[in-house]
């Protein structure tokens, strides 16, 4: 039976998306939850999993094509008889009654753990079938868990490393027909779990276990860093986030030219112009920036600050055990200073609706990030409630996801105030445009050595320039000046953060 998978709404109010890359082709076998396509919305690139298993019959949209939500994009033959259901398959938690055992990938290899979990959601009936025995009901990861779904705890094999060492347990294999009829030991107690998609890893003979915490392993996977090739600088030789970042930056410097391809591209002989279609994130960003610039009356104020004490504090924080597994940078203290200023002056964390002003008692702190797909502003949810180590971890995770192009629509929605770090590009400051719906945005320039007057003497100090743009409908000049002054004071002397928190 042919099943059609319709383009789902992966974000709030999504109406269309562009097909970026197909991971399957006609004739390929697909499994439950296998990634089949990458789509680009107005906010992010999203991977879509397949809601059923079978053989790809046809790809119904080409790469680069923009498709409306609800339009079928792929047809899959599940191998069962009967006509296709009217209107195609559901794009939600699609259930396939009686789905068979997951097929091994082409060319051999272990069955993906996610497929094994989906197949194991309901115990298999004995050979020959038993009346009243429920059929298997695979659940699509990311579209919710089927009510009442259970799974068995996989047995650990002494011949393979445990999941804690980075290797997945061997996939659960179905019993042979002869074994199914034989008396079996009582099954272990079932418990309800949420299926998790895990990529199986086959350990190499004689491989040595790598000491790294799960967040560090996830970071390495996202950045494409081989942990086995690194030398850890953490306790007992463990690998830290800084080790992974250093390896990733070294690989990027070696593999990527200093000038972005779009900036140094040479036009073919005889062509004097190049035309680039405006779409996806860049199209959405352009519309948002134009709307913001010509709707909200922008005011920008500037402040040059001696941040020598902040740089010293960053060094001391890096040496503390609480910050051993997170990245500590000046941005962390800039974020903390802005959060403290928001607590002192809540109006700077508000929005204008026309009929009323909404003052928010929570802070979803946006961090502007320049990516190959354009400018994006993911945000840290409820940042005001995080401790300093928690804030450091959240900022690091958000930055890693942005670099890897894995930010979800949820990461990019709901921001209340934003920081943009233009200093990473080697400039002193800029005039930032407000993120639509927000009252203020803080730009931080590069930190460099400059002559500074201290106690009547000219000495070299670490200096940066802050620029605060704000919506003059919500924030008047006095309030904007107070906010910028206090942020500068906290970066000049971080003890103010304790006094004002």
GROMACS .gro file of C-alpha atoms in nm:
model
  501
    1UNK     CA    1   0.000   0.000   0.000
    2UNK     CA    2   0.137   0.342  -0.093
    3UNK     CA    3   0.156   0.591   0.189
    4UNK     CA    4   0.214   0.959   0.128
    5UNK     CA    5   0.398   1.172   0.382
    6UNK     CA    6   0.273   1.530   0.378
    7UNK     CA    7   0.491   1.826   0.470
    8UNK     CA    8   0.411   1.896   0.839
    9UNK     CA    9   0.404   2.226   1.023
   10UNK     CA   10   0.726   2.200   1.228
   11UNK     CA   11   0.679   2.546   1.377
   12UNK     CA   12   0.400   2.774   1.483
   13UNK     CA   13   0.215   2.901   1.178
   14UNK     CA   14   0.450   2.753   0.917
   15UNK     CA   15   0.290   2.775   0.571
   16UNK     CA   16   0.573   2.654   0.345
   17UNK     CA   17   0.926   2.519   0.345
   18UNK     CA   18   1.203   2.454   0.096
   19UNK     CA   19   1.336   2.105   0.027
   20UNK     CA   20   1.707   2.140   0.104
   21UNK     CA   21   1.838   1.784   0.075
   22UNK     CA   22   1.692   1.437   0.029
   23UNK     CA   23   1.862   1.157   0.224
   24UNK     CA   24   1.680   0.884   0.030
   25UNK     CA   25   1.598   0.806  -0.332
   26UNK     CA   26   1.334   0.603  -0.512
   27UNK     CA   27   1.386   0.233  -0.442
   28UNK     CA   28   1.557   0.285  -0.105
   29UNK     CA   29   1.432   0.104   0.204
   30UNK     CA   30   1.330   0.335   0.488
   31UNK     CA   31   1.257   0.264   0.853
   32UNK     CA   32   1.050   0.427   1.122
   33UNK     CA   33   1.215   0.755   1.237
   34UNK     CA   34   1.487   0.742   0.972
   35UNK     CA   35   1.580   1.093   0.856
   36UNK     CA   36   1.461   1.125   0.499
   37UNK     CA   37   1.481   1.496   0.415
   38UNK     CA   38   1.607   1.832   0.535
   39UNK     CA   39   1.374   2.129   0.493
   40UNK     CA   40   1.442   2.498   0.543
   41UNK     CA   41   1.173   2.710   0.702
   42UNK     CA   42   1.184   3.083   0.759
   43UNK     CA   43   1.365   3.010   1.085
   44UNK     CA   44   1.580   2.698   1.062
   45UNK     CA   45   1.684   2.385   0.878
   46UNK     CA   46   1.486   2.090   1.016
   47UNK     CA   47   1.538   1.717   0.963
   48UNK     CA   48   1.217   1.522   0.907
   49UNK     CA   49   1.192   1.154   1.008
   50UNK     CA   50   0.986   0.901   0.816
   51UNK     CA   51   0.661   0.806   0.995
   52UNK     CA   52   0.647   0.456   0.846
   53UNK     CA   53   0.872   0.189   0.694
   54UNK     CA   54   0.886   0.040   0.349
   55UNK     CA   55   1.037   0.115   0.008
   56UNK     CA   56   1.045   0.467  -0.136
   57UNK     CA   57   0.815   0.473  -0.436
   58UNK     CA   58   0.865   0.834  -0.541
   59UNK     CA   59   1.004   1.167  -0.427
   60UNK     CA   60   0.725   1.415  -0.492
   61UNK     CA   61   0.927   1.736  -0.452
   62UNK     CA   62   1.271   1.827  -0.587
   63UNK     CA   63   1.560   1.977  -0.394
   64UNK     CA   64   1.530   2.355  -0.399
   65UNK     CA   65   1.155   2.344  -0.447
   66UNK     CA   66   0.928   2.533  -0.207
   67UNK     CA   67   0.635   2.322  -0.087
   68UNK     CA   68   0.322   2.426   0.100
   69UNK     CA   69   0.236   2.260   0.431
   70UNK     CA   70   0.002   1.965   0.376
   71UNK     CA   71   0.136   1.879   0.030
   72UNK     CA   72   0.273   1.521  -0.009
   73UNK     CA   73   0.650   1.513  -0.051
   74UNK     CA   74   0.726   1.138  -0.058
   75UNK     CA   75   0.542   0.812  -0.128
   76UNK     CA   76   0.642   0.490   0.048
   77UNK     CA   77   0.522   0.138  -0.030
   78UNK     CA   78   0.481  -0.043   0.302
   79UNK     CA   79   0.449  -0.382   0.133
   80UNK     CA   80   0.093  -0.442   0.251
   81UNK     CA   81  -0.200  -0.495   0.022
   82UNK     CA   82  -0.503  -0.271  -0.012
   83UNK     CA   83  -0.561   0.077  -0.148
   84UNK     CA   84  -0.380   0.379  -0.006
   85UNK     CA   85  -0.576   0.563   0.263
   86UNK     CA   86  -0.770   0.862   0.137
   87UNK     CA   87  -0.576   1.185   0.172
   88UNK     CA   88  -0.246   1.006   0.243
   89UNK     CA   89  -0.087   0.921   0.573
   90UNK     CA   90  -0.114   1.139   0.879
   91UNK     CA   91   0.181   1.365   0.943
   92UNK     CA   92   0.140   1.328   1.316
   93UNK     CA   93   0.213   1.017   1.523
   94UNK     CA   94   0.146   0.778   1.237
   95UNK     CA   95   0.082   0.418   1.343
   96UNK     CA   96   0.143   0.124   1.116
   97UNK     CA   97  -0.041  -0.180   1.249
   98UNK     CA   98   0.145  -0.504   1.210
   99UNK     CA   99   0.472  -0.348   1.096
  100UNK     CA  100   0.744  -0.611   1.059
  101UNK     CA  101   1.085  -0.635   1.213
  102UNK     CA  102   1.313  -0.345   1.112
  103UNK     CA  103   1.525  -0.421   0.809
  104UNK     CA  104   1.902  -0.397   0.824
  105UNK     CA  105   2.057  -0.113   0.621
  106UNK     CA  106   2.169  -0.187   0.266
  107UNK     CA  107   2.509  -0.351   0.267
  108UNK     CA  108   2.470  -0.507   0.611
  109UNK     CA  109   2.532  -0.365   0.954
  110UNK     CA  110   2.332  -0.345   1.276
  111UNK     CA  111   1.968  -0.247   1.289
  112UNK     CA  112   1.938   0.119   1.403
  113UNK     CA  113   1.853   0.139   1.771
  114UNK     CA  114   1.563   0.378   1.708
  115UNK     CA  115   1.399   0.123   1.478
  116UNK     CA  116   1.458  -0.155   1.731
  117UNK     CA  117   1.291   0.054   1.998
  118UNK     CA  118   0.997   0.137   1.774
  119UNK     CA  119   0.953  -0.231   1.689
  120UNK     CA  120   0.983  -0.322   2.057
  121UNK     CA  121   0.713  -0.081   2.173
  122UNK     CA  122   0.459  -0.368   2.203
  123UNK     CA  123   0.564  -0.731   2.274
  124UNK     CA  124   0.566  -0.950   1.962
  125UNK     CA  125   0.290  -1.214   1.940
  126UNK     CA  126   0.398  -1.579   1.940
  127UNK     CA  127   0.453  -1.756   1.610
  128UNK     CA  128   0.123  -1.833   1.445
  129UNK     CA  129  -0.048  -1.541   1.621
  130UNK     CA  130  -0.259  -1.523   1.934
  131UNK     CA  131  -0.609  -1.391   1.941
  132UNK     CA  132  -0.632  -1.064   2.127
  133UNK     CA  133  -0.259  -0.996   2.108
  134UNK     CA  134  -0.201  -0.629   2.020
  135UNK     CA  135  -0.013  -0.550   1.702
  136UNK     CA  136   0.312  -0.357   1.709
  137UNK     CA  137   0.257   0.016   1.702
  138UNK     CA  138   0.574   0.204   1.608
  139UNK     CA  139   0.588   0.563   1.726
  140UNK     CA  140   0.744   0.844   1.529
  141UNK     CA  141   1.015   1.009   1.735
  142UNK     CA  142   0.944   1.380   1.771
  143UNK     CA  143   0.569   1.348   1.710
  144UNK     CA  144   0.471   1.221   2.054
  145UNK     CA  145   0.458   0.886   2.231
  146UNK     CA  146   0.171   0.647   2.179
  147UNK     CA  147  -0.033   0.625   2.503
  148UNK     CA  148   0.042   0.310   2.697
  149UNK     CA  149   0.354   0.231   2.496
  150UNK     CA  150   0.612   0.022   2.680
  151UNK     CA  151   0.950  -0.120   2.605
  152UNK     CA  152   1.180  -0.383   2.751
  153UNK     CA  153   1.512  -0.292   2.906
  154UNK     CA  154   1.784  -0.416   2.662
  155UNK     CA  155   2.027  -0.666   2.810
  156UNK     CA  156   2.387  -0.560   2.841
  157UNK     CA  157   2.644  -0.780   2.672
  158UNK     CA  158   2.978  -0.827   2.852
  159UNK     CA  159   3.148  -0.840   2.512
  160UNK     CA  160   3.054  -0.481   2.428
  161UNK     CA  161   3.106  -0.151   2.608
  162UNK     CA  162   2.810   0.000   2.788
  163UNK     CA  163   2.629   0.310   2.657
  164UNK     CA  164   2.820   0.519   2.914
  165UNK     CA  165   3.143   0.453   2.724
  166UNK     CA  166   2.994   0.580   2.399
  167UNK     CA  167   2.898   0.245   2.241
  168UNK     CA  168   2.538   0.140   2.191
  169UNK     CA  169   2.409  -0.191   2.315
  170UNK     CA  170   2.361  -0.456   2.044
  171UNK     CA  171   2.017  -0.437   1.879
  172UNK     CA  172   1.746  -0.668   2.010
  173UNK     CA  173   1.701  -0.954   1.765
  174UNK     CA  174   1.367  -1.130   1.717
  175UNK     CA  175   1.354  -1.496   1.827
  176UNK     CA  176   1.378  -1.767   1.565
  177UNK     CA  177   1.050  -1.949   1.489
  178UNK     CA  178   1.169  -2.263   1.673
  179UNK     CA  179   1.251  -2.058   1.981
  180UNK     CA  180   0.920  -1.877   1.977
  181UNK     CA  181   0.730  -2.203   2.028
  182UNK     CA  182   0.959  -2.324   2.307
  183UNK     CA  183   0.893  -2.239   2.674
  184UNK     CA  184   1.048  -1.903   2.753
  185UNK     CA  185   1.164  -1.744   3.073
  186UNK     CA  186   0.937  -1.477   3.221
  187UNK     CA  187   0.986  -1.145   3.047
  188UNK     CA  188   1.139  -0.864   3.254
  189UNK     CA  189   0.905  -0.606   3.401
  190UNK     CA  190   0.807  -0.357   3.131
  191UNK     CA  191   0.825   0.014   3.200
  192UNK     CA  192   0.706   0.316   3.009
  193UNK     CA  193   0.978   0.512   2.836
  194UNK     CA  194   1.010   0.768   2.566
  195UNK     CA  195   1.185   0.624   2.259
  196UNK     CA  196   1.515   0.792   2.189
  197UNK     CA  197   1.693   0.788   1.858
  198UNK     CA  198   2.049   0.664   1.911
  199UNK     CA  199   2.305   0.606   1.642
  200UNK     CA  200   2.467   0.265   1.689
  201UNK     CA  201   2.844   0.256   1.730
  202UNK     CA  202   3.043  -0.059   1.670
  203UNK     CA  203   3.359  -0.059   1.882
  204UNK     CA  204   3.686  -0.125   1.705
  205UNK     CA  205   3.887  -0.424   1.832
  206UNK     CA  206   4.119  -0.310   2.108
  207UNK     CA  207   3.958   0.036   2.125
  208UNK     CA  208   4.032   0.239   2.438
  209UNK     CA  209   3.743   0.403   2.626
  210UNK     CA  210   3.737   0.781   2.599
  211UNK     CA  211   3.675   0.982   2.916
  212UNK     CA  212   3.412   1.244   2.831
  213UNK     CA  213   3.078   1.341   2.977
  214UNK     CA  214   2.761   1.298   2.768
  215UNK     CA  215   2.727   1.675   2.690
  216UNK     CA  216   3.085   1.675   2.563
  217UNK     CA  217   3.018   1.366   2.348
  218UNK     CA  218   2.710   1.533   2.200
  219UNK     CA  219   2.912   1.847   2.125
  220UNK     CA  220   3.179   1.637   1.952
  221UNK     CA  221   2.914   1.465   1.737
  222UNK     CA  222   2.757   1.799   1.639
  223UNK     CA  223   3.094   1.948   1.543
  224UNK     CA  224   3.227   1.633   1.376
  225UNK     CA  225   3.518   1.587   1.615
  226UNK     CA  226   3.666   1.241   1.680
  227UNK     CA  227   3.705   1.211   2.058
  228UNK     CA  228   3.949   0.921   2.023
  229UNK     CA  229   4.195   1.152   1.850
  230UNK     CA  230   4.198   1.411   2.131
  231UNK     CA  231   4.414   1.440   2.441
  232UNK     CA  232   4.200   1.547   2.736
  233UNK     CA  233   4.299   1.835   2.962
  234UNK     CA  234   4.033   1.770   3.226
  235UNK     CA  235   4.051   1.567   3.548
  236UNK     CA  236   4.209   1.222   3.498
  237UNK     CA  237   4.270   1.307   3.134
  238UNK     CA  238   3.901   1.357   3.054
  239UNK     CA  239   3.805   1.555   2.745
  240UNK     CA  240   3.639   1.892   2.807
  241UNK     CA  241   3.426   2.122   2.593
  242UNK     CA  242   3.728   2.348   2.538
  243UNK     CA  243   3.923   2.051   2.399
  244UNK     CA  244   3.644   1.982   2.150
  245UNK     CA  245   3.613   2.349   2.051
  246UNK     CA  246   3.988   2.375   2.000
  247UNK     CA  247   3.988   2.066   1.776
  248UNK     CA  248   3.690   2.192   1.576
  249UNK     CA  249   3.841   2.535   1.525
  250UNK     CA  250   4.170   2.380   1.415
  251UNK     CA  251   3.994   2.158   1.162
  252UNK     CA  252   3.788   2.450   1.034
  253UNK     CA  253   4.095   2.667   0.991
  254UNK     CA  254   4.266   2.391   0.793
  255UNK     CA  255   3.968   2.301   0.577
  256UNK     CA  256   3.794   2.634   0.518
  257UNK     CA  257   3.953   2.925   0.332
  258UNK     CA  258   3.985   3.255   0.515
  259UNK     CA  259   3.735   3.419   0.283
  260UNK     CA  260   3.383   3.281   0.264
  261UNK     CA  261   3.302   3.112  -0.069
  262UNK     CA  262   3.024   3.361  -0.140
  263UNK     CA  263   3.271   3.649  -0.096
  264UNK     CA  264   3.554   3.512  -0.312
  265UNK     CA  265   3.357   3.326  -0.577
  266UNK     CA  266   3.488   3.392  -0.925
  267UNK     CA  267   3.223   3.437  -1.190
  268UNK     CA  268   3.245   3.219  -1.501
  269UNK     CA  269   3.424   3.371  -1.795
  270UNK     CA  270   3.209   3.629  -1.972
  271UNK     CA  271   2.959   3.681  -1.689
  272UNK     CA  272   2.954   4.021  -1.519
  273UNK     CA  273   2.672   3.962  -1.272
  274UNK     CA  274   2.550   3.690  -1.042
  275UNK     CA  275   2.190   3.660  -0.927
  276UNK     CA  276   2.111   3.488  -0.596
  277UNK     CA  277   1.755   3.394  -0.517
  278UNK     CA  278   1.638   3.545  -0.187
  279UNK     CA  279   1.471   3.271   0.016
  280UNK     CA  280   1.461   3.091   0.350
  281UNK     CA  281   1.629   3.253   0.648
  282UNK     CA  282   1.772   3.545   0.450
  283UNK     CA  283   1.431   3.634   0.309
  284UNK     CA  284   1.266   3.617   0.651
  285UNK     CA  285   1.549   3.817   0.812
  286UNK     CA  286   1.530   4.089   0.546
  287UNK     CA  287   1.155   4.129   0.595
  288UNK     CA  288   1.192   4.139   0.974
  289UNK     CA  289   1.475   4.395   0.969
  290UNK     CA  290   1.291   4.627   0.730
  291UNK     CA  291   0.975   4.602   0.940
  292UNK     CA  292   1.173   4.671   1.259
  293UNK     CA  293   1.375   4.962   1.119
  294UNK     CA  294   1.070   5.142   0.979
  295UNK     CA  295   0.824   5.056   1.258
  296UNK     CA  296   1.013   5.100   1.585
  297UNK     CA  297   1.183   5.440   1.638
  298UNK     CA  298   1.542   5.337   1.704
  299UNK     CA  299   1.778   5.522   1.936
  300UNK     CA  300   2.138   5.406   1.989
  301UNK     CA  301   2.370   5.512   2.271
  302UNK     CA  302   2.739   5.428   2.308
  303UNK     CA  303   2.970   5.368   2.604
  304UNK     CA  304   3.341   5.282   2.614
  305UNK     CA  305   3.432   5.068   2.914
  306UNK     CA  306   3.748   4.947   3.087
  307UNK     CA  307   3.681   4.571   3.124
  308UNK     CA  308   4.017   4.466   3.266
  309UNK     CA  309   3.849   4.333   3.581
  310UNK     CA  310   3.601   4.135   3.373
  311UNK     CA  311   3.883   3.966   3.180
  312UNK     CA  312   4.053   3.878   3.511
  313UNK     CA  313   3.723   3.737   3.640
  314UNK     CA  314   3.688   3.522   3.329
  315UNK     CA  315   4.030   3.366   3.395
  316UNK     CA  316   3.940   3.293   3.758
  317UNK     CA  317   3.605   3.140   3.665
  318UNK     CA  318   3.772   2.905   3.416
  319UNK     CA  319   3.982   2.763   3.701
  320UNK     CA  320   3.680   2.688   3.921
  321UNK     CA  321   3.547   2.329   3.936
  322UNK     CA  322   3.188   2.444   3.871
  323UNK     CA  323   3.293   2.571   3.528
  324UNK     CA  324   3.519   2.280   3.430
  325UNK     CA  325   3.278   2.139   3.169
  326UNK     CA  326   3.145   2.466   3.024
  327UNK     CA  327   3.294   2.741   2.812
  328UNK     CA  328   3.360   3.064   2.998
  329UNK     CA  329   3.403   3.376   2.785
  330UNK     CA  330   3.347   3.749   2.834
  331UNK     CA  331   3.004   3.700   2.674
  332UNK     CA  332   2.897   3.511   2.988
  333UNK     CA  333   2.955   3.814   3.210
  334UNK     CA  334   2.803   4.048   2.951
  335UNK     CA  335   2.490   3.831   2.956
  336UNK     CA  336   2.482   3.827   3.336
  337UNK     CA  337   2.523   4.206   3.347
  338UNK     CA  338   2.234   4.256   3.104
  339UNK     CA  339   2.012   4.016   3.299
  340UNK     CA  340   2.090   4.211   3.616
  341UNK     CA  341   2.006   4.539   3.441
  342UNK     CA  342   1.675   4.393   3.322
  343UNK     CA  343   1.586   4.306   3.682
  344UNK     CA  344   1.659   4.668   3.783
  345UNK     CA  345   1.477   4.819   3.484
  346UNK     CA  346   1.201   4.578   3.370
  347UNK     CA  347   1.066   4.815   3.101
  348UNK     CA  348   1.370   4.740   2.884
  349UNK     CA  349   1.238   4.382   2.859
  350UNK     CA  350   0.897   4.473   2.716
  351UNK     CA  351   0.710   4.479   2.385
  352UNK     CA  352   0.473   4.719   2.210
  353UNK     CA  353   0.140   4.581   2.089
  354UNK     CA  354  -0.021   4.910   1.986
  355UNK     CA  355  -0.296   4.914   2.249
  356UNK     CA  356  -0.078   4.815   2.542
  357UNK     CA  357   0.277   4.759   2.660
  358UNK     CA  358   0.363   4.406   2.772
  359UNK     CA  359   0.633   4.402   3.042
  360UNK     CA  360   0.778   4.052   3.070
  361UNK     CA  361   0.889   3.911   3.402
  362UNK     CA  362   1.092   3.641   3.228
  363UNK     CA  363   1.394   3.684   3.002
  364UNK     CA  364   1.447   3.475   2.689
  365UNK     CA  365   1.795   3.603   2.613
  366UNK     CA  366   1.871   3.613   2.239
  367UNK     CA  367   2.225   3.572   2.104
  368UNK     CA  368   2.263   3.692   1.745
  369UNK     CA  369   2.464   3.449   1.533
  370UNK     CA  370   2.592   3.487   1.178
  371UNK     CA  371   2.569   3.156   0.990
  372UNK     CA  372   2.614   3.046   0.631
  373UNK     CA  373   2.236   3.059   0.597
  374UNK     CA  374   2.214   3.415   0.729
  375UNK     CA  375   2.156   3.589   1.060
  376UNK     CA  376   1.969   3.392   1.326
  377UNK     CA  377   1.887   3.482   1.687
  378UNK     CA  378   1.835   3.173   1.905
  379UNK     CA  379   1.755   3.244   2.267
  380UNK     CA  380   1.813   3.098   2.612
  381UNK     CA  381   1.473   3.035   2.769
  382UNK     CA  382   1.411   3.169   3.122
  383UNK     CA  383   1.768   3.297   3.142
  384UNK     CA  384   1.688   3.505   3.452
  385UNK     CA  385   1.640   3.185   3.656
  386UNK     CA  386   1.979   3.031   3.570
  387UNK     CA  387   2.285   3.028   3.793
  388UNK     CA  388   2.611   3.146   3.640
  389UNK     CA  389   2.735   2.791   3.560
  390UNK     CA  390   2.393   2.704   3.416
  391UNK     CA  391   2.396   3.020   3.205
  392UNK     CA  392   2.745   2.933   3.078
  393UNK     CA  393   2.627   2.585   2.978
  394UNK     CA  394   2.315   2.719   2.807
  395UNK     CA  395   2.512   2.978   2.609
  396UNK     CA  396   2.766   2.715   2.503
  397UNK     CA  397   2.498   2.473   2.391
  398UNK     CA  398   2.314   2.745   2.199
  399UNK     CA  399   2.633   2.856   2.024
  400UNK     CA  400   2.721   2.498   1.930
  401UNK     CA  401   2.375   2.438   1.781
  402UNK     CA  402   2.394   2.761   1.581
  403UNK     CA  403   2.738   2.671   1.442
  404UNK     CA  404   2.618   2.325   1.348
  405UNK     CA  405   2.300   2.463   1.188
  406UNK     CA  406   2.080   2.260   1.426
  407UNK     CA  407   1.871   2.535   1.585
  408UNK     CA  408   1.502   2.446   1.591
  409UNK     CA  409   1.210   2.686   1.541
  410UNK     CA  410   1.154   2.673   1.918
  411UNK     CA  411   1.514   2.793   1.975
  412UNK     CA  412   1.449   3.092   1.750
  413UNK     CA  413   1.109   3.198   1.883
  414UNK     CA  414   0.999   3.396   2.186
  415UNK     CA  415   1.306   3.613   2.248
  416UNK     CA  416   1.263   3.919   2.473
  417UNK     CA  417   1.602   4.100   2.457
  418UNK     CA  418   1.917   4.035   2.252
  419UNK     CA  419   2.297   4.055   2.263
  420UNK     CA  420   2.500   4.077   1.943
  421UNK     CA  421   2.876   4.026   1.972
  422UNK     CA  422   3.024   4.220   1.680
  423UNK     CA  423   3.367   4.207   1.843
  424UNK     CA  424   3.425   3.857   1.706
  425UNK     CA  425   3.452   4.017   1.361
  426UNK     CA  426   3.728   4.254   1.476
  427UNK     CA  427   3.520   4.573   1.492
  428UNK     CA  428   3.469   4.812   1.780
  429UNK     CA  429   3.091   4.858   1.766
  430UNK     CA  430   2.789   4.899   1.544
  431UNK     CA  431   2.433   5.029   1.538
  432UNK     CA  432   2.224   4.714   1.591
  433UNK     CA  433   1.866   4.687   1.464
  434UNK     CA  434   1.610   4.561   1.711
  435UNK     CA  435   1.490   4.207   1.685
  436UNK     CA  436   1.117   4.247   1.599
  437UNK     CA  437   0.897   4.256   1.909
  438UNK     CA  438   1.182   4.346   2.146
  439UNK     CA  439   1.258   4.674   2.320
  440UNK     CA  440   1.639   4.665   2.324
  441UNK     CA  441   1.950   4.504   2.178
  442UNK     CA  442   2.305   4.533   2.317
  443UNK     CA  443   2.607   4.525   2.082
  444UNK     CA  444   2.950   4.437   2.226
  445UNK     CA  445   3.265   4.534   2.037
  446UNK     CA  446   3.609   4.378   2.038
  447UNK     CA  447   3.815   4.388   2.357
  448UNK     CA  448   4.157   4.533   2.293
  449UNK     CA  449   4.444   4.707   2.469
  450UNK     CA  450   4.406   5.087   2.475
  451UNK     CA  451   4.570   5.367   2.674
  452UNK     CA  452   4.345   5.453   2.971
  453UNK     CA  453   4.369   5.708   3.249
  454UNK     CA  454   4.380   5.538   3.593
  455UNK     CA  455   4.442   5.754   3.901
  456UNK     CA  456   4.587   6.029   3.683
  457UNK     CA  457   4.826   5.792   3.502
  458UNK     CA  458   4.799   5.662   3.146
  459UNK     CA  459   4.820   5.283   3.153
  460UNK     CA  460   4.725   5.006   2.906
  461UNK     CA  461   4.384   4.855   2.985
  462UNK     CA  462   4.140   4.608   2.829
  463UNK     CA  463   3.871   4.825   2.669
  464UNK     CA  464   3.550   4.756   2.477
  465UNK     CA  465   3.266   4.964   2.333
  466UNK     CA  466   2.901   4.894   2.413
  467UNK     CA  467   2.613   5.012   2.195
  468UNK     CA  468   2.252   4.988   2.313
  469UNK     CA  469   1.971   5.034   2.062
  470UNK     CA  470   1.619   5.066   2.202
  471UNK     CA  471   1.262   5.132   2.094
  472UNK     CA  472   1.191   5.493   2.188
  473UNK     CA  473   0.819   5.416   2.225
  474UNK     CA  474   0.905   5.193   2.521
  475UNK     CA  475   1.239   5.319   2.648
  476UNK     CA  476   1.311   5.688   2.676
  477UNK     CA  477   1.661   5.836   2.675
  478UNK     CA  478   1.691   5.844   3.053
  479UNK     CA  479   1.600   5.478   3.099
  480UNK     CA  480   1.821   5.369   2.808
  481UNK     CA  481   2.113   5.562   2.958
  482UNK     CA  482   2.062   5.400   3.299
  483UNK     CA  483   2.060   5.052   3.148
  484UNK     CA  484   2.375   5.112   2.942
  485UNK     CA  485   2.551   5.283   3.233
  486UNK     CA  486   2.477   4.996   3.471
  487UNK     CA  487   2.586   4.727   3.226
  488UNK     CA  488   2.912   4.918   3.178
  489UNK     CA  489   2.961   4.955   3.553
  490UNK     CA  490   2.914   4.580   3.608
  491UNK     CA  491   3.167   4.497   3.337
  492UNK     CA  492   3.412   4.752   3.481
  493UNK     CA  493   3.372   4.595   3.826
  494UNK     CA  494   3.191   4.256   3.833
  495UNK     CA  495   3.126   4.297   4.209
  496UNK     CA  496   2.838   4.526   4.112
  497UNK     CA  497   2.658   4.213   3.981
  498UNK     CA  498   2.653   4.075   4.334
  499UNK     CA  499   2.545   4.405   4.486
  500UNK     CA  500   2.261   4.460   4.236
  501UNK     CA  501   2.138   4.101   4.186
   0.00000   0.00000   0.00000
